[in-house]
Amino acid sequence: AQSVTQLGSHVSVSEGALVLLRCNYSSSVPPYLFWYVQYPNQGLQLLLKYTTGATLVKGINGFEAEFKKSETSFHLTKPSAHMSDAAEYFCAVSDRNYGGSQGNLIFGKGTKLSVKP
Amino acid sequence: AAGVIQSPRHLIKEKRETATLKCYPIPRHDTVYWYQQGPGQDPQFLISFYEKMQSDKGSIPDRFSAQQFSDYHSELNMSSLELGDSALYFCASSFKGPNYGYTFGSGTRLTVV
């Protein structure tokens, strides 16, 4: 069964500093991996996803993530934090069903990012 | 572009009442998923439908049921509501699997008092 572990429930960075949000996954099959962002009282917005191909994935708002199979990791980074990046970030793995339909998403516990001026 | 539409956005119910949440997927998406996100929690998968048939079931209580209709919209029916059912309920839709990405709706915030 798939699972996701996000290290650090709360990360605080200064504006302009590097953002690094950690995600490790467990999966018995090649995973589909996702990062979602959730602003207060809002829905989940897809930042980026890895399915196949290039292991460095670029997403919206300047975020990117690298799939490292050997480390079972999919850490999210952004070179320079902006105040508007303050939100909660969820890493997710897809519980793919090879039988024809599609799997559901299994989420990590989330990491709340604070950005200090 | 059309997104996943959920209604209502907010719902307040009393204990033991029933509630129905609706989800309208993106046109041509063939799969609908329901998730429950409690306060300060990560989203938990409840149930999914593929081509109007239930395809997977997660941690959905027996008091809850769901279905997908011929027009692909889905409804989550919740009976005998409990205080612990207060949460944000998300619907997501996808086409031919997660490779194409899930799209989430804005959610329905259910408050049980």
XYZ file of C-alpha atoms in Angstrom:
230
model
C 0.000 0.000 0.000
C 1.134 3.506 -0.720
C 1.876 6.096 1.943
C 3.334 9.570 2.155
C 5.404 11.160 4.891
C 5.956 14.876 5.036
C 8.774 15.875 7.344
C 7.919 18.957 9.340
C 4.366 20.020 9.942
C 5.462 23.640 9.963
C 8.263 25.324 8.041
C 9.153 28.988 8.401
C 11.401 30.870 5.986
C 12.273 34.485 5.349
C 11.092 36.210 2.219
C 13.626 35.600 -0.530
C 15.014 32.464 1.107
C 14.987 28.963 -0.305
C 11.876 26.903 0.305
C 12.351 23.178 0.858
C 9.406 20.997 1.782
C 10.214 17.334 2.221
C 8.156 14.394 1.064
C 8.970 10.707 1.151
C 6.696 8.062 -0.224
C 6.215 4.362 -0.011
C 4.857 2.504 -2.986
C 5.052 -1.026 -4.301
C 4.506 0.161 -7.845
C 5.955 3.066 -9.822
C 4.235 6.037 -8.236
C 2.437 9.043 -9.534
C 3.377 11.908 -7.196
C 1.728 15.250 -6.662
C 2.115 18.453 -4.719
C -0.976 20.476 -3.872
C -1.254 23.856 -2.187
C -4.158 24.910 -0.010
C -4.742 28.500 1.043
C -6.894 29.116 4.116
C -10.516 28.130 3.588
C -9.873 27.215 -0.017
C -9.631 24.082 -2.101
C -6.620 22.130 -3.243
C -4.671 23.510 -6.164
C -2.264 21.349 -8.126
C 1.283 22.701 -8.059
C 2.960 19.974 -10.054
C 2.956 16.260 -10.695
C 5.326 13.487 -11.652
C 4.060 10.572 -13.673
C 6.805 9.385 -16.008
C 9.750 10.859 -17.863
C 11.875 13.721 -16.598
C 12.438 13.441 -12.882
C 12.724 17.198 -12.350
C 9.256 18.620 -12.594
C 8.458 22.303 -12.816
C 5.166 23.609 -11.566
C 3.329 26.832 -11.090
C 4.462 29.819 -9.049
C 8.150 28.932 -9.478
C 7.989 25.632 -7.608
C 9.720 22.491 -8.720
C 10.218 18.990 -7.379
C 12.577 16.164 -8.140
C 11.604 12.521 -8.107
C 14.429 10.447 -6.638
C 13.587 6.796 -6.807
C 16.656 5.709 -4.843
C 15.648 7.956 -1.967
C 11.871 7.479 -2.440
C 11.600 11.231 -2.214
C 9.761 14.008 -4.007
C 10.874 17.192 -2.242
C 9.360 20.521 -3.238
C 11.614 23.539 -3.678
C 11.449 27.177 -4.656
C 14.583 29.300 -4.901
C 13.103 32.448 -3.418
C 10.078 32.555 -1.119
C 7.392 35.164 -1.539
C 4.893 36.277 1.044
C 2.107 34.889 -1.133
C 3.595 31.383 -0.805
C 2.343 31.149 2.772
C -0.087 28.244 2.690
C -0.360 24.568 3.473
C 1.294 22.139 1.114
C 0.290 18.535 0.641
C 2.309 15.816 -1.005
C 0.253 12.969 -2.443
C 0.788 9.637 -4.125
C -1.676 8.001 -6.427
C -2.936 4.586 -5.523
C -2.989 3.490 -9.112
C -5.325 0.728 -10.151
C -3.889 -1.108 -13.091
C -7.237 -2.787 -13.593
C -8.443 0.011 -15.759
C -9.819 2.680 -13.516
C -7.745 5.226 -11.724
C -6.501 5.282 -8.206
C -7.323 7.712 -5.512
C -4.855 10.084 -3.891
C -3.187 9.357 -0.591
C -2.089 12.550 1.093
C 0.635 13.373 3.538
C -0.258 15.227 6.706
C 0.663 18.539 5.152
C 3.291 21.182 5.830
C 2.294 24.688 6.743
C 4.668 27.205 5.204
C 5.098 30.587 6.869
C 7.032 33.374 5.165
C 8.519 36.110 7.315
C 9.106 39.584 5.877
C -11.907 26.724 -18.403
C -14.655 24.887 -16.580
C -13.739 23.575 -13.166
C -15.218 21.100 -10.733
C -18.336 22.630 -9.230
C -19.502 21.745 -5.759
C -22.667 22.803 -4.055
C -23.477 24.089 -1.610
C -20.317 25.912 -0.511
C -21.442 25.961 3.097
C -23.955 23.836 4.945
C -25.061 23.851 8.550
C -27.000 20.894 9.867
C -28.080 19.627 13.245
C -27.111 16.278 14.702
C -29.070 13.339 13.279
C -30.116 15.317 10.227
C -29.245 14.372 6.660
C -27.199 16.254 4.099
C -26.653 15.939 0.373
C -23.550 17.321 -1.294
C -23.339 17.683 -5.043
C -20.403 17.585 -7.399
C -20.311 18.474 -11.084
C -17.080 17.240 -12.681
C -15.223 18.830 -15.518
C -16.948 17.939 -18.793
C -15.678 14.641 -20.258
C -14.001 13.620 -17.026
C -14.964 10.027 -16.332
C -13.978 9.646 -12.687
C -15.205 11.416 -9.573
C -13.607 11.193 -6.136
C -14.850 12.334 -2.742
C -12.521 13.384 0.083
C -13.138 14.504 3.634
C -10.797 16.974 5.326
C -11.324 17.483 9.031
C -10.030 20.608 10.800
C -6.241 20.650 10.596
C -6.197 17.259 8.895
C -5.104 15.942 5.538
C -7.779 14.964 3.035
C -9.027 11.415 3.451
C -10.382 9.451 0.511
C -14.015 8.416 0.864
C -15.195 6.905 -2.402
C -14.782 7.132 -6.161
C -16.816 6.429 -9.269
C -15.602 5.556 -12.745
C -18.093 5.694 -15.584
C -20.973 5.813 -13.103
C -19.874 2.682 -11.248
C -18.269 2.699 -7.820
C -14.602 2.013 -8.405
C -12.999 2.304 -4.988
C -14.008 2.788 -1.406
C -12.014 4.363 1.369
C -12.889 5.386 4.875
C -16.512 6.184 4.170
C -18.884 5.558 7.089
C -21.862 3.298 6.542
C -24.082 6.327 7.212
C -22.788 7.865 4.010
C -23.633 6.814 0.490
C -22.820 8.207 -2.904
C -23.673 7.740 -6.519
C -22.782 9.052 -9.931
C -25.580 9.880 -12.319
C -25.955 9.543 -16.074
C -24.759 13.127 -16.573
C -21.642 12.232 -14.497
C -22.490 14.475 -11.604
C -22.188 12.857 -8.207
C -23.965 13.220 -4.898
C -22.744 12.335 -1.433
C -25.586 11.554 0.933
C -24.912 11.745 4.626
C -27.426 10.568 7.216
C -27.605 10.584 11.003
C -25.063 13.371 11.068
C -22.654 13.529 13.964
C -20.577 16.421 15.289
C -17.477 14.632 13.994
C -18.771 14.848 10.441
C -18.022 18.567 10.461
C -15.377 18.925 7.787
C -14.541 20.213 4.364
C -15.733 17.785 1.698
C -13.906 17.883 -1.588
C -14.861 16.420 -4.882
C -12.269 15.849 -7.590
C -12.539 14.625 -11.138
C -10.122 13.164 -13.627
C -10.029 11.750 -17.118
C -8.392 8.391 -17.730
C -6.367 8.432 -14.583
C -4.114 10.602 -12.477
C -1.612 11.020 -15.305
C -3.918 13.723 -16.538
C -4.205 15.178 -13.070
C -6.965 15.430 -10.604
C -8.886 18.674 -10.430
C -10.432 19.515 -7.111
C -13.523 21.551 -6.463
C -13.542 24.322 -3.878
C -15.239 22.065 -1.389
C -18.358 22.098 0.753
C -17.865 23.093 4.345
C -20.279 21.091 6.477
C -20.857 22.163 10.036
C -22.885 19.897 12.292
C -24.250 21.568 15.402
